[in-house]
Coordinates of C-alpha atoms in Angstrom, one line a residue:
M1 CA -8.8 16.7 21.1
A2 CA -11.0 13.7 20.6
L3 CA -8.1 11.8 19.2
L4 CA -6.0 12.1 22.4
N5 CA -8.7 10.4 24.5
K6 CA -9.5 7.7 22.0
L7 CA -5.9 6.7 21.5
Q8 CA -5.6 5.8 25.2
S9 CA -7.7 2.7 24.7
I10 CA -5.7 0.6 22.2
S11 CA -7.1 -2.4 20.4
S12 CA -5.5 -4.3 17.6
S13 CA -6.4 -7.5 15.7
L14 CA -3.6 -9.7 14.4
T15 CA -4.0 -11.9 11.3
S16 CA -1.8 -14.7 10.3
T17 CA 0.0 -14.8 7.0
T18 CA -1.0 -17.6 4.6
H19 CA 2.0 -19.4 3.0
F20 CA 1.9 -21.4 -0.2
R21 CA 3.1 -25.0 -0.2
N22 CA 6.5 -25.6 -1.5
P23 CA 6.0 -27.4 -4.9
T24 CA 8.5 -29.2 -7.0
P25 CA 7.3 -28.8 -10.6
L26 CA 9.0 -30.9 -13.2
N27 CA 9.7 -28.0 -15.5
A28 CA 10.2 -25.1 -13.2
K29 CA 10.8 -21.8 -15.0
P30 CA 13.3 -19.3 -13.7
I31 CA 12.0 -16.0 -12.4
S32 CA 12.1 -13.1 -14.7
S33 CA 13.3 -9.8 -13.3
L34 CA 13.5 -6.2 -14.4
H35 CA 16.2 -4.0 -12.9
F36 CA 16.6 -6.3 -10.0
D37 CA 19.6 -5.6 -7.7
S38 CA 19.6 -7.9 -4.7
S39 CA 22.1 -5.7 -2.9
S40 CA 20.0 -2.6 -2.9
S41 CA 17.6 -1.8 -0.1
S42 CA 13.9 -2.0 -0.6
P43 CA 12.0 1.3 -1.0
F44 CA 9.2 -0.3 0.9
T45 CA 10.8 -0.1 4.4
E46 CA 8.8 -0.7 7.5
K47 CA 8.3 1.8 10.2
H48 CA 11.0 0.2 12.3
S49 CA 13.8 0.7 9.8
I50 CA 16.5 3.2 10.5
E51 CA 15.6 5.4 7.5
R52 CA 12.0 5.8 8.6
Y53 CA 12.9 6.3 12.2
Q54 CA 15.2 9.2 11.3
R55 CA 12.3 10.9 9.5
D56 CA 9.9 10.1 12.4
Q57 CA 12.2 10.7 15.3
W58 CA 10.3 13.8 16.5
L59 CA 7.8 11.3 17.9
Y60 CA 10.3 9.5 20.0
T61 CA 12.0 12.2 22.2
P62 CA 13.2 10.2 25.2
Q63 CA 11.3 10.9 28.4
S64 CA 13.0 11.7 31.7
D65 CA 13.1 8.0 32.7
Q66 CA 14.5 6.9 29.3
T67 CA 17.8 7.0 27.7
P68 CA 18.2 7.9 24.0
S69 CA 19.5 4.4 23.3
S70 CA 16.6 2.7 24.9
S71 CA 14.1 4.8 22.9
S72 CA 15.9 4.2 19.7
S73 CA 16.1 0.5 20.3
L74 CA 12.4 0.3 21.0
S75 CA 11.4 2.0 17.8
C76 CA 14.0 0.6 15.4
S77 CA 14.1 -3.1 16.2
L78 CA 11.2 -5.4 15.2
A79 CA 10.4 -7.4 18.3
P80 CA 8.2 -10.5 18.2
D81 CA 5.5 -9.0 20.4
F82 CA 3.6 -6.8 17.9
D83 CA 0.9 -5.8 20.4
S84 CA 3.6 -4.5 22.9
I85 CA 5.4 -2.6 20.1
R86 CA 2.3 -0.9 19.0
E87 CA 1.2 0.1 22.5
N88 CA 4.7 1.4 23.4
D89 CA 4.9 3.4 20.1
I90 CA 1.6 5.1 20.6
A91 CA 2.4 5.8 24.3
L92 CA 5.6 7.5 23.2
Q93 CA 3.8 9.4 20.5
L94 CA 0.9 10.9 22.6
P95 CA 2.9 13.6 24.4
E96 CA 4.5 14.8 21.1
L97 CA 1.2 14.7 19.3
K98 CA -0.3 16.9 22.0
K99 CA 2.6 19.3 21.7
L100 CA 2.2 19.4 17.9
L101 CA -1.5 20.1 18.2
L102 CA -0.8 23.1 20.5
V103 CA 1.8 24.4 18.1
L104 CA -0.5 24.2 15.1
K105 CA -3.3 25.9 17.0
E106 CA -1.0 28.7 17.9
K107 CA 0.1 29.0 14.3
R108 CA -3.5 29.2 13.2
R109 CA -4.2 32.0 15.7
S110 CA -1.2 34.0 14.6
V111 CA -1.7 33.6 10.9
R112 CA -5.4 33.4 10.4
G113 CA -6.7 35.1 13.5
S114 CA -8.6 33.6 16.4
G115 CA -11.6 32.9 14.1
G116 CA -9.6 30.8 11.6
G117 CA -11.4 27.8 10.3
P118 CA -10.3 24.2 10.0
G119 CA -7.4 23.1 7.8
N120 CA -7.5 21.0 4.7
V121 CA -7.0 17.3 4.2
F122 CA -5.4 16.0 1.0
L123 CA -5.7 12.3 0.1
V124 CA -2.6 11.9 -2.1
G125 CA -1.8 8.9 -4.2
T126 CA 2.0 8.2 -4.6
G127 CA 1.8 5.7 -7.4
P128 CA 3.1 2.1 -7.5
G129 CA 6.6 2.9 -6.2
D130 CA 8.6 4.9 -8.7
P131 CA 8.8 8.5 -7.4
D132 CA 9.0 9.8 -11.0
L133 CA 5.4 8.7 -11.4
L134 CA 4.2 11.3 -8.9
T135 CA 1.9 14.0 -10.3
L136 CA 3.0 17.7 -10.0
K137 CA -0.1 18.3 -7.9
A138 CA 0.9 15.6 -5.5
V139 CA 4.4 17.0 -5.1
K140 CA 3.0 20.5 -4.4
A141 CA 0.7 19.1 -1.7
I142 CA 3.5 17.1 -0.1
Q143 CA 5.7 20.1 0.1
S144 CA 3.0 22.3 1.6
A145 CA 1.9 20.0 4.4
D146 CA 2.2 20.6 8.1
L147 CA 1.6 16.9 8.9
L148 CA 1.8 13.8 6.7
L149 CA 0.4 10.4 7.6
Y150 CA 1.9 7.8 5.4
D151 CA 1.4 4.1 4.6
R152 CA 3.8 1.2 4.3
L153 CA 4.0 1.4 0.5
V154 CA 5.2 5.1 0.4
S155 CA 8.8 5.0 -0.6
N156 CA 11.7 6.9 1.1
D157 CA 12.2 8.8 -2.2
V158 CA 8.7 10.2 -1.8
L159 CA 9.3 11.1 1.8
D160 CA 12.4 13.0 0.9
L161 CA 10.1 15.5 -0.8
V162 CA 8.5 16.5 2.5
G163 CA 9.3 20.0 3.7
D164 CA 11.8 20.6 6.5
N165 CA 9.2 21.9 8.9
A166 CA 6.6 19.2 8.3
K167 CA 6.0 16.3 10.6
L168 CA 5.7 12.6 9.5
L169 CA 3.6 10.0 11.2
Y170 CA 3.6 6.3 10.1
V171 CA 0.1 4.8 10.1
G172 CA 0.8 1.7 7.9
K173 CA -0.6 -1.7 8.1
T174 CA 1.0 -5.1 7.3
A175 CA 0.0 -8.7 8.1
G176 CA 0.3 -9.1 11.8
Y177 CA 1.0 -5.5 12.6
H178 CA -1.3 -2.5 12.4
S179 CA 0.5 0.6 13.7
R180 CA -2.9 2.4 13.8
T181 CA -6.5 1.1 13.5
Q182 CA -8.5 2.7 10.8
E183 CA -10.6 4.5 13.4
E184 CA -7.5 6.0 14.9
I185 CA -6.4 7.2 11.5
H186 CA -9.8 8.9 11.1
E187 CA -9.4 10.7 14.4
L188 CA -5.8 11.7 13.7
L189 CA -6.9 13.4 10.4
L190 CA -9.9 15.1 12.1
S191 CA -7.9 16.4 15.1
F192 CA -5.2 18.0 13.1
A193 CA -7.5 19.4 10.5
E194 CA -9.6 20.9 13.3
A195 CA -6.3 22.5 14.6
G196 CA -6.0 24.3 11.3
A197 CA -3.2 22.1 9.9
T198 CA -2.7 21.2 6.3
V199 CA -2.8 17.4 6.5
V200 CA -1.7 15.1 3.8
R201 CA -2.6 11.4 3.8
L202 CA -0.1 9.6 1.7
K203 CA -1.1 6.3 0.1
G204 CA 0.5 4.0 -2.3
G205 CA -1.1 3.8 -5.7
D206 CA -4.4 5.7 -6.0
P207 CA -6.2 6.6 -2.7
L208 CA -9.5 5.5 -4.1
V209 CA -8.5 2.2 -5.5
F210 CA -8.4 -0.4 -2.7
G211 CA -6.9 2.3 -0.5
R212 CA -9.8 3.0 1.9
G213 CA -9.6 6.6 0.9
G214 CA -13.3 6.7 0.4
E215 CA -13.9 5.8 4.0
E216 CA -11.6 8.5 5.2
M217 CA -13.1 11.1 2.9
D218 CA -16.7 10.2 4.0
F219 CA -15.8 10.4 7.7
L220 CA -14.1 13.8 7.4
Q221 CA -16.8 15.3 5.2
Q222 CA -19.4 14.3 7.8
Q223 CA -17.4 16.3 10.3
G224 CA -17.4 19.3 8.1
I225 CA -13.7 19.0 7.0
Q226 CA -12.9 19.8 3.4
V227 CA -11.1 16.9 1.6
K228 CA -9.3 17.1 -1.7
V229 CA -8.3 13.9 -3.5
I230 CA -5.1 13.9 -5.6
P231 CA -5.1 10.7 -7.7
G232 CA -2.1 8.6 -8.1
I233 CA -1.1 6.1 -10.8
T234 CA -2.7 2.9 -9.6
A235 CA -0.5 -0.2 -9.6
A236 CA -2.5 -1.8 -12.4
S237 CA -1.7 1.0 -14.8
G238 CA 1.9 1.7 -13.6
I239 CA 3.0 -1.9 -13.6
A240 CA 1.2 -2.9 -16.8
A241 CA 3.0 0.0 -18.5
E242 CA 6.3 -1.0 -17.1
L243 CA 5.9 -4.5 -18.5
G244 CA 4.4 -3.4 -21.8
I245 CA 1.1 -5.0 -21.2
P246 CA -2.0 -3.2 -22.6
L247 CA -4.8 -3.6 -20.1
T248 CA -7.2 -3.5 -23.0
H249 CA -6.4 -4.3 -26.6
R250 CA -8.6 -4.3 -29.7
G251 CA -9.8 -7.8 -30.4
V252 CA -8.1 -9.3 -27.4
A253 CA -9.5 -7.6 -24.2
N254 CA -12.4 -5.3 -24.4
S255 CA -12.6 -4.5 -20.6
V256 CA -10.5 -4.6 -17.5
R257 CA -11.5 -5.6 -14.0
F258 CA -9.8 -4.8 -10.7
L259 CA -10.2 -7.4 -7.9
T260 CA -9.0 -7.5 -4.3
G261 CA -7.7 -10.7 -2.8
H262 CA -8.8 -9.5 0.6
S263 CA -12.3 -9.3 2.2
R264 CA -13.6 -6.9 4.7
K265 CA -13.4 -8.4 8.2
G266 CA -16.4 -10.6 8.6
G267 CA -17.5 -9.9 5.0
T268 CA -18.0 -12.1 2.0
D269 CA -15.4 -14.4 0.6
P270 CA -13.3 -12.2 -1.8
L271 CA -13.5 -15.0 -4.4
F272 CA -17.2 -14.9 -4.8
V273 CA -16.8 -12.8 -7.9
A274 CA -14.9 -15.6 -9.8
E275 CA -18.0 -16.8 -11.6
N276 CA -18.6 -13.3 -13.2
A277 CA -14.9 -12.6 -13.6
A278 CA -14.1 -15.7 -15.7
D279 CA -14.3 -13.9 -19.0
P280 CA -11.6 -14.6 -21.5
D281 CA -12.1 -11.2 -23.1
T282 CA -11.5 -9.3 -19.9
T283 CA -8.2 -8.5 -18.2
L284 CA -8.2 -9.3 -14.5
V285 CA -5.9 -7.4 -12.1
V286 CA -5.7 -8.8 -8.6
Y287 CA -4.5 -6.5 -5.8
M288 CA -3.3 -8.1 -2.5
G289 CA -4.0 -11.6 -3.8
L290 CA -0.9 -13.7 -3.0
S291 CA -2.6 -15.8 -0.3
T292 CA -5.9 -16.3 -2.2
L293 CA -4.5 -16.8 -5.7
P294 CA -4.5 -20.6 -5.5
S295 CA -8.2 -20.7 -4.7
L296 CA -9.0 -17.9 -7.1
A297 CA -7.2 -19.6 -10.0
L298 CA -9.1 -22.8 -9.4
K299 CA -12.5 -21.0 -9.2
L300 CA -11.7 -19.0 -12.4
M301 CA -10.9 -22.2 -14.3
H302 CA -13.9 -24.0 -12.8
H303 CA -16.1 -21.2 -14.2
G304 CA -14.6 -21.5 -17.7
L305 CA -11.5 -19.3 -17.9
P306 CA -8.9 -21.4 -19.9
S307 CA -6.2 -22.9 -17.8
M308 CA -3.6 -21.8 -20.4
T309 CA -4.6 -18.1 -20.0
P310 CA -1.3 -16.0 -19.7
A311 CA -0.7 -14.4 -16.4
V312 CA 2.0 -12.5 -14.5
A313 CA 2.7 -11.7 -10.8
V314 CA 4.9 -8.6 -10.1
E315 CA 6.5 -7.9 -6.8
R316 CA 7.4 -4.3 -6.0
G317 CA 6.5 -3.2 -9.5
T318 CA 8.2 -0.1 -11.0
T319 CA 11.0 -0.1 -8.4
P320 CA 14.6 -1.2 -8.7
Q321 CA 13.6 -4.3 -6.6
Q322 CA 10.9 -5.4 -9.1
R323 CA 10.6 -9.2 -9.6
M324 CA 8.1 -10.9 -11.8
V325 CA 6.9 -14.4 -12.7
F326 CA 5.2 -15.2 -16.0
A327 CA 3.2 -18.4 -16.3
V328 CA -0.1 -19.7 -17.5
L329 CA -3.0 -19.5 -15.0
K330 CA -2.8 -23.2 -13.9
D331 CA 0.9 -22.9 -13.0
L332 CA 1.1 -19.4 -11.7
A333 CA 0.5 -20.1 -8.0
D334 CA 3.2 -22.8 -8.0
E335 CA 5.7 -20.6 -9.8
I336 CA 5.1 -17.8 -7.3
S337 CA 5.6 -20.2 -4.4
L338 CA 8.8 -21.5 -6.0
V339 CA 10.5 -18.1 -6.1
E340 CA 8.8 -16.9 -2.9
L341 CA 7.4 -13.6 -4.0
V342 CA 6.3 -11.3 -1.2
S343 CA 3.9 -8.4 -0.7
P344 CA 3.3 -6.0 -2.4
T345 CA 2.6 -8.2 -5.5
L346 CA 0.2 -7.5 -8.2
I347 CA -1.3 -10.2 -10.4
I348 CA -2.5 -9.7 -14.0
I349 CA -4.5 -12.4 -15.7
G350 CA -5.5 -12.3 -19.4
K351 CA -4.5 -12.8 -23.0
V352 CA -3.0 -9.4 -23.1
V353 CA -0.1 -10.6 -20.8
A354 CA 1.3 -12.5 -23.8
L355 CA 1.7 -9.2 -25.6
S356 CA 4.4 -8.2 -23.2
P357 CA 8.0 -8.2 -24.6
F358 CA 8.9 -10.1 -21.5
W359 CA 6.5 -13.0 -22.1
P360 CA 8.9 -15.9 -22.0
H361 CA 7.2 -18.2 -24.5
P362 CA 8.0 -18.3 -28.2
A363 CA 6.3 -15.7 -30.4
E364 CA 4.5 -18.4 -32.3
E365 CA 3.0 -19.7 -29.1
A366 CA 2.0 -16.2 -27.9
S367 CA 0.3 -15.5 -31.2
C368 CA -1.9 -18.6 -30.7
L369 CA -2.9 -17.4 -27.3
V370 CA -3.6 -13.9 -28.6
E371 CA -5.5 -13.8 -31.8
V372 CA -6.0 -10.2 -32.8
K373 CA -9.1 -9.7 -34.8

């Protein structure tokens, strides 16, 4: 029950979103798009969307002094006061979380006997967005869960696989709004595992690639909780395959490097690796790098990466809402700003990008950029 005490004291830190300047390049190239339908809804819905609320509504049972309409309005509309929303959401969730813990403990006693041990925690990767890229092992874990904690990038199609008796709890983070701190997520996983539940932590991509899965695994293992990791197709592999980009290619790229555009709070500048990453024979894949790309590109070029290196930025890769921008490195940030790509966007930099059938430049030009030995 440590969770229920710790959640009473709520702390959140808000960060501002960095916006690109609005350039007016002389030869602006149109955005390239795969399967893009502007009329379809995004699979990356926030917690306050109607679809997500309908799956989470067990958490928002109106109290005696509330009406159903007021509870629904609070949870479904995105108000400007993010701190207040978060506090109200957690306050509403606490009574239901307590009830669920009691139900799970009773279930453990009846099924396993009074001496039953703790439950299991599964860290499950859901891939870059396309539900067909889920592994069979991930589907089995999702369907067997008592409680699922899911992130912002877990699509509604994936949540539709959840069993009828399972409970869903949104713990996602986005710029300016953290529904749960990382410490609270740790305590949620621990408390429900201690109650004997089968808990699934759903993460976009792979849980151990920029997903903080290692932190959650380490915390739980120190508390004696068994953790099983079910890998997912990380965005680098899924999106590169969708675009026909080989992350490595004989004579073109002999290695691939994953970078994060974010730094740990109070940590080192995430761009400090640019000096070692500026290798023309390496493919660079940048996660969460929209805001830092202008600086990263300048540093890469300063340390010797050719300004004409092919690159691509892909928003919501592998989903029907996928949008992508191809450009050479020196122009990529301006092209992204021009078409206003938003998160989640993955950036791939390297000669292999010109091997994509969607590379917009003439084949002769691409062959000059990529000389296969």
